[in-house]
Coordinates of N, CA and C in Angstrom, one line a residue:
M1 N 0.8 -1.2 0.0 CA 0.0 0.0 0.0 C 0.9 1.2 0.0
D2 N 0.7 2.1 -1.0 CA 1.5 3.3 -1.1 C 0.7 4.5 -0.6
I3 N 1.3 5.2 0.4 CA 0.6 6.4 0.9 C 1.2 7.6 0.3
D4 N 0.3 8.5 -0.1 CA 0.8 9.8 -0.8 C 1.5 10.7 0.3
A5 N 2.4 11.5 -0.2 CA 3.1 12.4 0.7 C 2.2 13.4 1.5
W6 N 1.1 13.8 0.8 CA 0.3 14.8 1.5 C -0.3 14.2 2.7
L7 N -0.6 12.9 2.7 CA -1.2 12.2 3.8 C -0.2 12.1 5.0
W8 N 1.1 11.8 4.6 CA 2.1 11.8 5.6 C 2.2 13.1 6.3
W9 N 2.1 14.2 5.5 CA 2.2 15.6 6.1 C 1.0 15.8 7.1
L10 N -0.2 15.3 6.7 CA -1.3 15.5 7.6 C -1.2 14.6 8.9
I11 N -0.6 13.4 8.7 CA -0.4 12.6 9.9 C 0.6 13.3 10.8
G12 N 1.7 13.9 10.2 CA 2.6 14.6 11.0 C 2.0 15.8 11.7
A13 N 1.1 16.5 11.0 CA 0.4 17.7 11.6 C -0.5 17.2 12.8
A14 N -1.1 16.1 12.6 CA -2.0 15.6 13.7 C -1.1 15.2 14.9
V15 N 0.0 14.6 14.7 CA 0.9 14.2 15.8 C 1.4 15.4 16.5
L16 N 1.8 16.5 15.7 CA 2.2 17.7 16.3 C 1.1 18.4 17.1
G17 N -0.1 18.3 16.6 CA -1.3 18.9 17.3 C -1.5 18.2 18.6
I18 N -1.4 16.9 18.6 CA -1.6 16.1 19.9 C -0.5 16.5 20.8
A19 N 0.8 16.6 20.3 CA 1.9 17.0 21.2 C 1.7 18.4 21.8
L20 N 1.1 19.3 21.0 CA 0.7 20.6 21.4 C -0.2 20.5 22.6
V21 N -1.2 19.7 22.5 CA -2.2 19.6 23.6 C -1.6 19.0 24.8
I22 N -0.7 18.1 24.7 CA -0.1 17.4 25.8 C 0.9 18.3 26.5
T23 N 1.7 19.0 25.7 CA 2.8 19.8 26.3 C 2.5 21.3 26.5
A24 N 1.5 21.8 25.8 CA 1.2 23.2 25.8 C 2.3 24.1 25.3
M25 N 3.0 23.6 24.3 CA 4.1 24.3 23.7 C 3.6 24.9 22.4
P26 N 3.3 26.2 22.3 CA 2.6 26.7 21.1 C 3.5 26.6 19.8
E27 N 4.8 26.4 19.9 CA 5.6 26.2 18.8 C 5.2 25.0 18.0
L28 N 4.8 23.9 18.7 CA 4.3 22.7 18.1 C 3.1 23.0 17.2
G29 N 2.2 23.8 17.6 CA 1.1 24.2 16.8 C 1.5 24.9 15.5
M30 N 2.5 25.7 15.6 CA 3.1 26.4 14.4 C 3.7 25.5 13.5
L31 N 4.4 24.5 14.0 CA 5.0 23.4 13.2 C 3.9 22.6 12.5
A32 N 2.8 22.4 13.2 CA 1.6 21.6 12.6 C 1.0 22.4 11.5
V33 N 0.9 23.7 11.6 CA 0.4 24.5 10.5 C 1.4 24.4 9.3
G34 N 2.7 24.4 9.6 CA 3.7 24.2 8.5 C 3.5 22.9 7.8
A35 N 3.2 21.9 8.6 CA 3.0 20.5 8.0 C 1.7 20.5 7.1
V36 N 0.7 21.2 7.5 CA -0.6 21.3 6.7 C -0.3 22.1 5.4
A37 N 0.5 23.1 5.5 CA 0.9 23.9 4.3 C 1.7 23.0 3.3
A38 N 2.6 22.1 3.8 CA 3.3 21.2 3.0 C 2.4 20.2 2.4
A39 N 1.4 19.7 3.1 CA 0.4 18.8 2.6 C -0.4 19.4 1.5
V40 N -0.7 20.7 1.6 CA -1.5 21.4 0.5 C -0.6 21.5 -0.7
V41 N 0.7 21.8 -0.5 CA 1.6 21.9 -1.7 C 1.7 20.5 -2.4
S42 N 1.8 19.5 -1.6 CA 1.9 18.1 -2.1 C 0.6 17.7 -2.8
G43 N -0.5 17.8 -2.1 CA -1.8 17.2 -2.5 C -2.5 18.0 -3.6
I44 N -2.5 19.3 -3.5 CA -3.2 20.2 -4.5 C -2.4 20.6 -5.6
F45 N -1.1 21.1 -5.3 CA -0.3 21.6 -6.3 C 0.7 20.6 -6.9
G46 N 0.8 19.4 -6.3 CA 1.7 18.4 -6.8 C 3.2 18.7 -6.7
G47 N 3.5 19.5 -5.7 CA 4.9 19.9 -5.5 C 5.8 18.7 -5.1
G48 N 7.1 18.8 -5.5 CA 8.0 17.7 -5.1 C 8.4 17.7 -3.7
A49 N 9.2 16.8 -3.3 CA 9.6 16.6 -1.9 C 10.4 17.8 -1.4
V50 N 11.3 18.3 -2.3 CA 12.1 19.5 -1.8 C 11.2 20.7 -1.6
L51 N 10.3 20.9 -2.5 CA 9.3 22.1 -2.3 C 8.5 21.9 -1.1
Q52 N 8.1 20.7 -0.8 CA 7.3 20.4 0.4 C 8.1 20.8 1.7
V53 N 9.3 20.3 1.7 CA 10.1 20.6 2.9 C 10.4 22.1 3.0
V54 N 10.7 22.8 1.9 CA 10.9 24.2 1.9 C 9.7 24.9 2.4
V55 N 8.5 24.6 1.9 CA 7.3 25.2 2.4 C 7.0 25.0 3.9
F56 N 7.3 23.7 4.3 CA 7.1 23.4 5.8 C 8.1 24.3 6.6
A57 N 9.3 24.4 6.2 CA 10.3 25.2 6.9 C 10.0 26.7 6.9
V58 N 9.6 27.2 5.7 CA 9.4 28.6 5.6 C 8.1 29.0 6.4
V59 N 7.0 28.3 6.3 CA 5.8 28.6 7.0 C 6.0 28.4 8.5
S60 N 6.6 27.4 9.0 CA 6.9 27.2 10.4 C 7.7 28.2 11.0
T61 N 8.8 28.5 10.3 CA 9.8 29.6 10.8 C 9.1 30.9 10.8
A62 N 8.3 31.3 9.8 CA 7.6 32.6 9.7 C 6.6 32.7 10.9
L63 N 5.9 31.6 11.1 CA 4.9 31.7 12.2 C 5.6 31.8 13.6
I64 N 6.7 31.1 13.8 CA 7.4 31.2 15.0 C 8.0 32.6 15.2
A65 N 8.6 33.1 14.1 CA 9.2 34.5 14.1 C 8.2 35.6 14.4
V66 N 7.0 35.4 13.9 CA 6.0 36.5 14.0 C 5.1 36.3 15.2
V67 N 4.6 35.1 15.4 CA 3.6 34.9 16.5 C 4.2 34.9 17.9
R68 N 5.4 34.3 18.0 CA 6.0 34.2 19.4 C 6.2 35.5 20.0
P69 N 6.8 36.5 19.4 CA 7.0 37.8 20.0 C 5.7 38.5 20.4
I70 N 4.7 38.3 19.6 CA 3.4 38.9 19.9 C 2.8 38.2 21.1
A71 N 2.9 36.9 21.2 CA 2.3 36.2 22.3 C 3.1 36.5 23.6
K72 N 4.4 36.7 23.4 CA 5.2 37.0 24.6 C 4.9 38.4 25.2
R73 N 4.6 39.3 24.3 CA 4.2 40.7 24.7 C 2.9 40.6 25.4
Q74 N 1.9 39.9 24.8 CA 0.6 39.8 25.4 C 0.7 39.1 26.8
R75 N 1.5 38.1 27.0 CA 1.6 37.4 28.2 C 2.2 38.3 29.3
A76 N 3.1 39.2 28.9 CA 3.8 40.1 29.8 C 3.0 41.2 30.3
Q77 N 1.9 41.6 29.6 CA 1.1 42.7 30.0 C 0.2 42.3 31.2
R78 N 0.0 43.2 32.1 CA -0.8 43.0 33.2 C -2.3 43.2 32.7
P79 N -3.2 42.5 33.4 CA -4.6 42.7 33.0 C -5.0 44.1 33.2
Q80 N -5.9 44.7 32.3 CA -6.3 46.1 32.5 C -7.3 46.2 33.6
H81 N -8.1 45.2 33.9 CA -9.1 45.3 34.9 C -8.7 44.3 36.1
A82 N -8.7 44.9 37.3 CA -8.3 44.0 38.4 C -9.6 43.2 38.7
T83 N -9.3 42.0 39.2 CA -10.4 41.0 39.5 C -10.1 40.5 40.9
G84 N -11.1 39.8 41.4 CA -11.0 39.2 42.7 C -10.7 40.2 43.8
V85 N -9.9 39.7 44.7 CA -9.5 40.6 45.9 C -8.7 41.8 45.4
D86 N -8.0 41.7 44.3 CA -7.2 42.8 43.8 C -8.1 44.0 43.5
A87 N -9.3 43.7 43.0 CA -10.3 44.8 42.7 C -10.8 45.5 43.9
L88 N -10.6 44.9 45.1 CA -11.1 45.5 46.3 C -10.1 46.5 46.9
K89 N -8.9 46.3 46.6 CA -7.8 47.2 47.2 C -8.1 48.6 46.7
G90 N -8.0 49.6 47.6 CA -8.3 51.0 47.3 C -9.7 51.4 47.4
K91 N -10.6 50.4 47.6 CA -12.1 50.7 47.7 C -12.4 51.3 49.1
Q92 N -13.5 52.0 49.2 CA -13.9 52.5 50.5 C -15.0 51.5 51.0
A93 N -15.0 51.4 52.3 CA -15.9 50.6 53.0 C -16.5 51.3 54.2
V94 N -17.6 50.8 54.8 CA -18.2 51.4 55.9 C -18.1 50.5 57.1
V95 N -17.6 51.0 58.2 CA -17.4 50.2 59.4 C -18.8 49.8 60.0
L96 N -19.0 48.6 60.2 CA -20.3 48.1 60.9 C -20.1 47.9 62.4
E97 N -19.0 47.3 62.7 CA -18.6 47.1 64.1 C -17.2 47.6 64.3
R98 N -16.9 48.2 65.5 CA -15.7 48.8 65.7 C -14.5 48.0 65.2
V99 N -13.6 48.7 64.5 CA -12.4 48.1 63.9 C -11.2 48.7 64.6
D100 N -10.3 47.8 65.1 CA -9.0 48.2 65.6 C -8.0 47.3 65.2
G101 N -6.9 47.3 65.9 CA -5.7 46.4 65.5 C -6.0 44.9 65.6
S102 N -7.0 44.6 66.4 CA -7.3 43.2 66.6 C -8.5 42.7 65.8
G103 N -9.3 43.6 65.2 CA -10.4 43.1 64.4 C -11.6 44.0 64.4
G104 N -12.6 43.6 63.7 CA -13.9 44.3 63.5 C -14.6 43.9 62.3
R105 N -15.7 44.6 61.9 CA -16.5 44.2 60.7 C -16.7 45.5 59.9
I106 N -16.6 45.3 58.5 CA -16.9 46.4 57.6 C -17.9 45.9 56.5
K107 N -18.5 46.8 55.8 CA -19.3 46.4 54.6 C -18.5 46.9 53.4
L108 N -18.0 46.0 52.6 CA -17.2 46.3 51.5 C -17.8 45.6 50.2
A109 N -18.1 46.5 49.2 CA -18.7 46.0 48.0 C -20.0 45.2 48.2
G110 N -20.8 45.6 49.2 CA -22.0 45.0 49.4 C -21.9 43.7 50.3
E111 N -20.8 43.4 50.8 CA -20.6 42.2 51.6 C -20.0 42.6 52.9
V112 N -20.2 41.8 53.9 CA -19.7 42.0 55.3 C -18.3 41.3 55.3
W113 N -17.3 42.0 55.7 CA -15.9 41.4 55.8 C -15.4 41.6 57.2
S114 N -14.6 40.7 57.6 CA -13.8 41.0 58.9 C -12.7 41.9 58.5
A115 N -12.3 42.8 59.4 CA -11.3 43.8 59.1 C -10.5 44.1 60.3
R116 N -9.3 44.6 60.1 CA -8.5 45.2 61.1 C -7.7 46.4 60.6
A117 N -7.4 47.3 61.6 CA -6.7 48.5 61.2 C -5.3 48.3 60.8
L118 N -4.8 49.0 59.8 CA -3.4 48.9 59.4 C -2.5 49.3 60.5
D119 N -2.9 50.5 61.2 CA -2.1 51.0 62.3 C -2.8 50.4 63.6
S120 N -2.1 49.5 64.3 CA -2.8 48.8 65.4 C -3.3 49.7 66.5
G121 N -2.8 51.0 66.6 CA -3.2 51.9 67.6 C -4.5 52.7 67.2
R122 N -4.9 52.6 65.9 CA -6.0 53.3 65.4 C -7.3 52.6 65.6
V123 N -8.4 53.3 65.9 CA -9.7 52.7 66.1 C -10.7 53.4 65.2
F124 N -11.5 52.7 64.5 CA -12.6 53.2 63.6 C -13.9 52.8 64.2
E125 N -14.8 53.7 64.4 CA -16.1 53.4 65.0 C -17.2 53.1 63.9
A126 N -18.3 52.5 64.3 CA -19.4 52.2 63.3 C -19.8 53.4 62.6
G127 N -20.0 53.3 61.3 CA -20.5 54.4 60.5 C -19.4 55.1 59.8
Q128 N -18.2 55.0 60.2 CA -17.0 55.7 59.6 C -16.7 55.0 58.3
E129 N -16.2 55.8 57.3 CA -15.7 55.3 56.1 C -14.2 55.0 56.2
V130 N -13.8 53.9 55.7 CA -12.3 53.6 55.7 C -11.9 53.1 54.3
D131 N -10.6 53.2 54.1 CA -10.1 52.7 52.8 C -9.4 51.4 53.0
V132 N -9.7 50.5 52.0 CA -9.1 49.1 52.1 C -7.7 49.2 51.5
V133 N -6.7 48.8 52.3 CA -5.3 48.9 51.8 C -4.9 47.5 51.3
E134 N -5.3 46.5 51.9 CA -4.8 45.1 51.6 C -5.9 44.1 52.0
I135 N -5.9 42.9 51.3 CA -6.7 41.8 51.7 C -5.8 40.7 52.1
E136 N -5.9 40.2 53.4 CA -5.1 39.1 53.8 C -6.1 37.9 54.2
G137 N -6.2 37.0 53.3 CA -7.1 35.9 53.5 C -8.5 36.4 53.3
A138 N -9.3 36.3 54.4 CA -10.7 36.9 54.4 C -10.8 38.1 55.3
T139 N -9.6 38.8 55.5 CA -9.6 40.0 56.4 C -9.1 41.2 55.6
A140 N -9.9 42.3 55.6 CA -9.5 43.5 55.0 C -8.7 44.3 55.9
I141 N -7.6 44.8 55.4 CA -6.7 45.7 56.2 C -7.1 47.2 55.8
V142 N -7.5 48.0 56.8 CA -8.1 49.3 56.5 C -7.3 50.4 57.1
M143 N -7.5 51.6 56.6 CA -7.0 52.8 57.3 C -7.9 54.0 57.0

């Protein structure tokens, strides 16, 4: 049984795609796209083995050279919107129960939180507004 070259390229692309999923290395996906391009050159255009290898190398290299730096820049950027407890830092809260260095309760973003004063000598009485400086576990640090 004689298997055409384009089918070998597609098998190679599938193997690279599986390896991409297993290892999470995006370069393997770019190599898989290069293998698909070589399969197209072989199957549709009838290109020879040398042309297939050249197309595979050029497409794979071009994708790695162009996509990798863009992905690296995107990964290095911090998210524009804070989420989770990071979004609560800097918010104002209302004291529900006296807050001092050992504890208390505040209402923050519509929820009741345990809190303690950043400065252990400082005391905040019920009704006062405070600023959230930090979140440690389930406790808001306020000032």
